[in-house]
PDB file of C-alpha atoms and ligand atoms in Angstrom:
ATOM      1  CA  UNK A   1      70.026  93.371 113.694  1.00 91.00           C
ATOM      2  CA  UNK A   2      72.515  93.575 116.618  1.00 89.00           C
ATOM      3  CA  UNK A   3      75.739  94.889 115.050  1.00 82.00           C
ATOM      4  CA  UNK A   4      77.458  94.038 118.282  1.00 82.00           C
ATOM      5  CA  UNK A   5      77.457  90.406 117.242  1.00 90.00           C
ATOM      6  CA  UNK A   6      80.104  91.214 114.772  1.00 85.00           C
ATOM      7  CA  UNK A   7      82.404  92.301 117.642  1.00 82.00           C
ATOM      8  CA  UNK A   8      82.411  88.525 118.636  1.00 89.00           C
ATOM      9  CA  UNK A   9      84.397  87.637 115.579  1.00 91.00           C
ATOM     10  CA  UNK A  10      88.012  86.727 116.547  1.00 92.00           C
ATOM     11  CA  UNK A  11      90.713  88.726 114.754  1.00 93.00           C
ATOM     12  CA  UNK A  12      94.485  88.688 114.846  1.00 96.00           C
ATOM     13  CA  UNK A  13      96.642  91.824 114.591  1.00 97.00           C
ATOM     14  CA  UNK A  14      99.399  92.303 111.902  1.00 98.00           C
ATOM     15  CA  UNK A  15     101.819  94.783 110.539  1.00 98.00           C
ATOM     16  CA  UNK A  16     101.356  95.112 106.737  1.00 98.00           C
ATOM     17  CA  UNK A  17     104.281  96.370 104.965  1.00 98.00           C
ATOM     18  CA  UNK A  18     104.767  97.433 101.397  1.00 98.00           C
ATOM     19  CA  UNK A  19     107.470  98.940  99.078  1.00 97.00           C
ATOM     20  CA  UNK A  20     106.578 101.078  96.013  1.00 97.00           C
ATOM     21  CA  UNK A  21     108.800 103.326  94.014  1.00 95.00           C
ATOM     22  CA  UNK A  22     111.630 102.792  96.569  1.00 94.00           C
ATOM     23  CA  UNK A  23     109.622 103.921  99.389  1.00 93.00           C
ATOM     24  CA  UNK A  24     108.683 101.776 102.417  1.00 95.00           C
ATOM     25  CA  UNK A  25     105.431 102.026 104.391  1.00 95.00           C
ATOM     26  CA  UNK A  26     103.558  99.997 106.982  1.00 96.00           C
ATOM     27  CA  UNK A  27     100.251  99.945 108.854  1.00 95.00           C
ATOM     28  CA  UNK A  28      98.410  97.816 111.409  1.00 95.00           C
ATOM     29  CA  UNK A  29      95.621  95.545 110.163  1.00 95.00           C
ATOM     30  CA  UNK A  30      93.274  92.962 111.343  1.00 94.00           C
ATOM     31  CA  UNK A  31      91.889  91.685 108.045  1.00 96.00           C
ATOM     32  CA  UNK A  32      94.346  88.847 107.097  1.00 98.00           C
ATOM     33  CA  UNK A  33      92.590  85.684 106.491  1.00 97.00           C
ATOM     34  CA  UNK A  34      94.067  82.338 104.873  1.00 98.00           C
ATOM     35  CA  UNK A  35      91.308  81.127 102.457  1.00 98.00           C
ATOM     36  CA  UNK A  36      92.969  78.021 100.928  1.00 98.00           C
ATOM     37  CA  UNK A  37      96.088  75.984 101.873  1.00 97.00           C
ATOM     38  CA  UNK A  38      96.771  74.413  98.400  1.00 97.00           C
ATOM     39  CA  UNK A  39      97.442  76.738  96.696  1.00 98.00           C
ATOM     40  CA  UNK A  40      98.350  78.807  99.777  1.00 98.00           C
ATOM     41  CA  UNK A  41      96.051  81.882  99.338  1.00 98.00           C
ATOM     42  CA  UNK A  42      95.159  84.789 101.645  1.00 98.00           C
ATOM     43  CA  UNK A  43      92.891  87.686 101.562  1.00 98.00           C
ATOM     44  CA  UNK A  44      93.478  91.153 103.017  1.00 98.00           C
ATOM     45  CA  UNK A  45      91.048  94.048 103.054  1.00 97.00           C
ATOM     46  CA  UNK A  46      92.729  97.566 103.044  1.00 96.00           C
ATOM     47  CA  UNK A  47      90.915 100.899 103.548  1.00 93.00           C
ATOM     48  CA  UNK A  48      91.153 103.116 100.461  1.00 93.00           C
ATOM     49  CA  UNK A  49      92.168 106.011 102.698  1.00 89.00           C
ATOM     50  CA  UNK A  50      95.369 104.357 103.672  1.00 91.00           C
ATOM     51  CA  UNK A  51      98.584 105.091 101.822  1.00 93.00           C
ATOM     52  CA  UNK A  52      99.495 101.346 102.061  1.00 95.00           C
ATOM     53  CA  UNK A  53      96.417 100.686 100.027  1.00 96.00           C
ATOM     54  CA  UNK A  54      97.585 102.647  96.954  1.00 97.00           C
ATOM     55  CA  UNK A  55     101.019 101.112  97.391  1.00 97.00           C
ATOM     56  CA  UNK A  56      99.661  97.564  97.192  1.00 98.00           C
ATOM     57  CA  UNK A  57      97.546  98.405  94.100  1.00 97.00           C
ATOM     58  CA  UNK A  58     100.610  99.885  92.456  1.00 97.00           C
ATOM     59  CA  UNK A  59     103.255  97.179  93.428  1.00 98.00           C
ATOM     60  CA  UNK A  60     101.091  94.065  93.720  1.00 98.00           C
ATOM     61  CA  UNK A  61     103.031  92.837  96.712  1.00 98.00           C
ATOM     62  CA  UNK A  62     102.922  92.981 100.437  1.00 98.00           C
ATOM     63  CA  UNK A  63     104.449  91.366 103.503  1.00 98.00           C
ATOM     64  CA  UNK A  64     102.382  90.668 106.769  1.00 98.00           C
ATOM     65  CA  UNK A  65     104.203  90.227 110.110  1.00 98.00           C
ATOM     66  CA  UNK A  66     102.255  88.450 112.916  1.00 98.00           C
ATOM     67  CA  UNK A  67     102.179  90.563 116.104  1.00 98.00           C
ATOM     68  CA  UNK A  68     102.464  88.829 119.528  1.00 98.00           C
ATOM     69  CA  UNK A  69     100.997  89.464 122.991  1.00 98.00           C
ATOM     70  CA  UNK A  70     104.411  91.197 124.028  1.00 97.00           C
ATOM     71  CA  UNK A  71     103.748  94.000 121.483  1.00 97.00           C
ATOM     72  CA  UNK A  72     103.787  97.410 123.316  1.00 95.00           C
ATOM     73  CA  UNK A  73     101.005 100.005 122.474  1.00 93.00           C
ATOM     74  CA  UNK A  74     103.866 102.206 120.950  1.00 92.00           C
ATOM     75  CA  UNK A  75     103.827  99.763 117.901  1.00 94.00           C
ATOM     76  CA  UNK A  76     100.207 100.379 117.494  1.00 93.00           C
ATOM     77  CA  UNK A  77     100.706 104.112 117.812  1.00 89.00           C
ATOM     78  CA  UNK A  78     103.643 104.253 115.499  1.00 91.00           C
ATOM     79  CA  UNK A  79     102.150 102.225 112.647  1.00 93.00           C
ATOM     80  CA  UNK A  80      98.294 102.441 113.297  1.00 89.00           C
ATOM     81  CA  UNK A  81      97.589 105.945 114.452  1.00 84.00           C
ATOM     82  CA  UNK A  82      99.386 108.015 111.967  1.00 82.00           C
ATOM     83  CA  UNK A  83      99.622 108.117 108.118  1.00 84.00           C
ATOM     84  CA  UNK A  84     102.755 107.385 106.064  1.00 86.00           C
ATOM     85  CA  UNK A  85     101.744 110.442 104.085  1.00 86.00           C
ATOM     86  CA  UNK A  86     102.800 112.733 106.851  1.00 85.00           C
ATOM     87  CA  UNK A  87     105.658 110.800 108.594  1.00 87.00           C
ATOM     88  CA  UNK A  88     108.331 108.242 107.807  1.00 89.00           C
ATOM     89  CA  UNK A  89     107.170 105.520 110.163  1.00 91.00           C
ATOM     90  CA  UNK A  90     110.553 103.722 109.968  1.00 90.00           C
ATOM     91  CA  UNK A  91     112.741 106.596 110.980  1.00 86.00           C
ATOM     92  CA  UNK A  92     115.532 105.338 113.275  1.00 85.00           C
ATOM     93  CA  UNK A  93     114.662 101.618 112.829  1.00 88.00           C
ATOM     94  CA  UNK A  94     116.985  98.969 111.394  1.00 90.00           C
ATOM     95  CA  UNK A  95     115.093  97.315 108.479  1.00 93.00           C
ATOM     96  CA  UNK A  96     115.086  93.615 107.692  1.00 97.00           C
ATOM     97  CA  UNK A  97     114.007  92.516 104.193  1.00 98.00           C
ATOM     98  CA  UNK A  98     112.520  89.241 102.798  1.00 98.00           C
ATOM     99  CA  UNK A  99     113.699  87.830  99.417  1.00 98.00           C
ATOM    100  CA  UNK A 100     110.911  89.967  97.774  1.00 97.00           C
ATOM    101  CA  UNK A 101     112.674  93.092  98.849  1.00 97.00           C
ATOM    102  CA  UNK A 102     109.927  94.279 101.304  1.00 98.00           C
ATOM    103  CA  UNK A 103     110.407  95.015 105.074  1.00 98.00           C
ATOM    104  CA  UNK A 104     109.356  92.437 107.604  1.00 98.00           C
ATOM    105  CA  UNK A 105     109.394  92.976 111.434  1.00 97.00           C
ATOM    106  CA  UNK A 106     111.171  90.556 113.870  1.00 96.00           C
ATOM    107  CA  UNK A 107     110.442  92.292 117.234  1.00 95.00           C
ATOM    108  CA  UNK A 108     107.221  91.405 118.960  1.00 97.00           C
ATOM    109  CA  UNK A 109     106.394  89.322 115.991  1.00 98.00           C
ATOM    110  CA  UNK A 110     106.347  85.490 115.697  1.00 98.00           C
ATOM    111  CA  UNK A 111     106.197  85.000 111.974  1.00 98.00           C
ATOM    112  CA  UNK A 112     105.843  86.784 108.584  1.00 98.00           C
ATOM    113  CA  UNK A 113     104.732  86.018 105.134  1.00 98.00           C
ATOM    114  CA  UNK A 114     104.978  87.536 101.684  1.00 98.00           C
ATOM    115  CA  UNK A 115     101.938  87.949  99.327  1.00 98.00           C
ATOM    116  CA  UNK A 116     101.675  88.450  95.735  1.00 98.00           C
ATOM    117  CA  UNK A 117      98.356  89.911  94.584  1.00 98.00           C
ATOM    118  CA  UNK A 118      96.210  87.746  92.186  1.00 98.00           C
ATOM    119  CA  UNK A 119      93.163  89.846  92.133  1.00 98.00           C
ATOM    120  CA  UNK A 120      91.556  92.772  93.772  1.00 98.00           C
ATOM    121  CA  UNK A 121      87.831  93.280  94.447  1.00 98.00           C
ATOM    122  CA  UNK A 122      86.609  96.857  94.717  1.00 98.00           C
ATOM    123  CA  UNK A 123      84.422  97.440  97.753  1.00 97.00           C
ATOM    124  CA  UNK A 124      82.894 100.938  98.808  1.00 93.00           C
ATOM    125  CA  UNK A 125      85.460 101.656 101.560  1.00 91.00           C
ATOM    126  CA  UNK A 126      88.116  98.961 101.030  1.00 95.00           C
ATOM    127  CA  UNK A 127      89.936  96.862  98.390  1.00 98.00           C
ATOM    128  CA  UNK A 128      89.913  93.111  99.092  1.00 98.00           C
ATOM    129  CA  UNK A 129      93.149  91.784  97.824  1.00 98.00           C
ATOM    130  CA  UNK A 130      93.415  87.910  97.095  1.00 98.00           C
ATOM    131  CA  UNK A 131      97.110  86.973  97.157  1.00 98.00           C
ATOM    132  CA  UNK A 132      99.369  83.943  96.757  1.00 98.00           C
ATOM    133  CA  UNK A 133     101.795  83.322  99.670  1.00 98.00           C
ATOM    134  CA  UNK A 134     105.281  83.269  97.983  1.00 98.00           C
ATOM    135  CA  UNK A 135     107.374  82.952 101.242  1.00 98.00           C
ATOM    136  CA  UNK A 136     106.923  82.641 104.895  1.00 98.00           C
ATOM    137  CA  UNK A 137     109.038  82.094 108.089  1.00 98.00           C
ATOM    138  CA  UNK A 138     108.342  81.354 111.729  1.00 98.00           C
ATOM    139  CA  UNK A 139     110.521  83.405 114.066  1.00 98.00           C
ATOM    140  CA  UNK A 140     109.541  82.142 117.565  1.00 98.00           C
ATOM    141  CA  UNK A 141     106.759  80.447 119.517  1.00 98.00           C
ATOM    142  CA  UNK A 142     105.361  83.523 121.297  1.00 98.00           C
ATOM    143  CA  UNK A 143     101.510  83.715 121.364  1.00 98.00           C
ATOM    144  CA  UNK A 144      99.913  85.766 118.570  1.00 98.00           C
ATOM    145  CA  UNK A 145      97.984  88.779 119.703  1.00 97.00           C
ATOM    146  CA  UNK A 146      94.233  88.868 119.222  1.00 96.00           C
ATOM    147  CA  UNK A 147      92.199  91.998 118.862  1.00 92.00           C
ATOM    148  CA  UNK A 148      90.406  91.119 122.129  1.00 91.00           C
ATOM    149  CA  UNK A 149      93.694  90.737 123.949  1.00 94.00           C
ATOM    150  CA  UNK A 150      94.794  94.157 122.533  1.00 93.00           C
ATOM    151  CA  UNK A 151      91.599  95.893 123.854  1.00 88.00           C
ATOM    152  CA  UNK A 152      91.943  94.344 127.329  1.00 91.00           C
ATOM    153  CA  UNK A 153      95.802  94.414 127.918  1.00 94.00           C
ATOM    154  CA  UNK A 154      97.632  96.597 125.552  1.00 93.00           C
ATOM    155  CA  UNK A 155      95.407  99.680 124.666  1.00 88.00           C
ATOM    156  CA  UNK A 156      95.598 102.139 127.716  1.00 83.00           C
ATOM    157  CA  UNK A 157      92.328 102.890 129.427  1.00 78.00           C
ATOM    158  CA  UNK A 158      90.676 105.929 128.275  1.00 71.00           C
ATOM    159  CA  UNK A 159      91.888 109.191 130.036  1.00 67.00           C
ATOM    160  CA  UNK A 160      89.351 111.543 131.809  1.00 60.00           C
ATOM    161  CA  UNK A 161      87.280 113.418 129.323  1.00 56.00           C
ATOM    162  CA  UNK A 162      85.402 115.359 131.882  1.00 58.00           C
ATOM    163  CA  UNK A 163      85.203 118.536 129.749  1.00 72.00           C
ATOM    164  CA  UNK A 164      84.803 117.042 126.358  1.00 77.00           C
ATOM    165  CA  UNK A 165      81.369 116.338 124.769  1.00 84.00           C
ATOM    166  CA  UNK A 166      80.796 114.331 121.608  1.00 91.00           C
ATOM    167  CA  UNK A 167      81.728 110.853 120.456  1.00 93.00           C
ATOM    168  CA  UNK A 168      84.809 108.796 121.141  1.00 91.00           C
ATOM    169  CA  UNK A 169      86.353 106.266 118.790  1.00 88.00           C
ATOM    170  CA  UNK A 170      86.477 102.890 120.743  1.00 84.00           C
ATOM    171  CA  UNK A 171      89.497 101.909 118.519  1.00 80.00           C
ATOM    172  CA  UNK A 172      91.968 104.694 119.020  1.00 80.00           C
ATOM    173  CA  UNK A 173      90.333 107.082 121.404  1.00 81.00           C
ATOM    174  CA  UNK A 174      89.894 110.058 118.995  1.00 84.00           C
ATOM    175  CA  UNK A 175      87.126 112.447 120.142  1.00 89.00           C
ATOM    176  CA  UNK A 176      84.690 114.057 117.681  1.00 91.00           C
ATOM    177  CA  UNK A 177      83.308 117.037 119.376  1.00 90.00           C
ATOM    178  CA  UNK A 178      79.773 117.374 118.139  1.00 90.00           C
ATOM    179  CA  UNK A 179      76.171 116.745 119.108  1.00 90.00           C
ATOM    180  CA  UNK A 180      75.658 114.560 116.132  1.00 92.00           C
ATOM    181  CA  UNK A 181      77.775 111.930 114.625  1.00 94.00           C
ATOM    182  CA  UNK A 182      77.167 111.527 110.929  1.00 93.00           C
ATOM    183  CA  UNK A 183      76.310 107.954 110.025  1.00 92.00           C
ATOM    184  CA  UNK A 184      79.028 107.953 107.289  1.00 90.00           C
ATOM    185  CA  UNK A 185      81.694 109.477 109.565  1.00 92.00           C
ATOM    186  CA  UNK A 186      85.246 107.871 109.458  1.00 88.00           C
ATOM    187  CA  UNK A 187      87.743 108.329 112.120  1.00 87.00           C
ATOM    188  CA  UNK A 188      90.541 110.511 110.873  1.00 82.00           C
ATOM    189  CA  UNK A 189      93.104 108.720 112.950  1.00 79.00           C
ATOM    190  CA  UNK A 190      92.345 105.003 112.559  1.00 79.00           C
ATOM    191  CA  UNK A 191      89.858 105.077 109.692  1.00 81.00           C
ATOM    192  CA  UNK A 192      87.065 103.032 111.517  1.00 85.00           C
ATOM    193  CA  UNK A 193      83.478 104.065 110.864  1.00 88.00           C
ATOM    194  CA  UNK A 194      80.635 105.430 113.076  1.00 91.00           C
ATOM    195  CA  UNK A 195      79.809 102.038 114.406  1.00 89.00           C
ATOM    196  CA  UNK A 196      83.001 102.098 116.332  1.00 89.00           C
ATOM    197  CA  UNK A 197      82.211 105.373 118.099  1.00 92.00           C
ATOM    198  CA  UNK A 198      80.541 105.779 121.651  1.00 91.00           C
ATOM    199  CA  UNK A 199      78.691 108.951 122.839  1.00 91.00           C
ATOM    200  CA  UNK A 200      80.577 110.586 125.856  1.00 88.00           C
TER     201      UNK A 200
HETATM  202 FE1   FE B 301      89.832 105.894 115.605  1.00 57.62          FE
END
């Protein structure tokens, strides 16, 4: 089996925001899929290691904001490459809220939706949430960003790694300095698995 075939699947990139116990958090995801239009249902898979995951399980609600091609790398660093357990990702930002009380984003974003969880399926590394779309709004007609566009045009080219040996995460650039990459290794920064690492 050639696992690279799976890299040919097209994905969008989204900001997933949550509110639980009076606390906001958000992360970057590529796993939003609309599964039916009537009723309007979506699925989203969230890694169990993410704080956002526990907050959706607890609150049963989330918002998704659709990122556009104008999104700078800083947004992906701010919301994708650090954990809400360690930092307040919203520090210094003016927050806008949808009627369900959750934050949505309106910069470098062309639309948002609100999801209410109907069921959750426990998978080894993720929980797959099935949700009803309870609200949604289009903000502008900018082009939605795809994962492929992000890789080609937004993510900076890898810097020189002349003196480092090991494996580099192709998603975020994290380097695991070792001769052997364990097959169950998970990137501590972006939570992607060993399949997304390349040998230096
Ligand atoms: Fe990574």
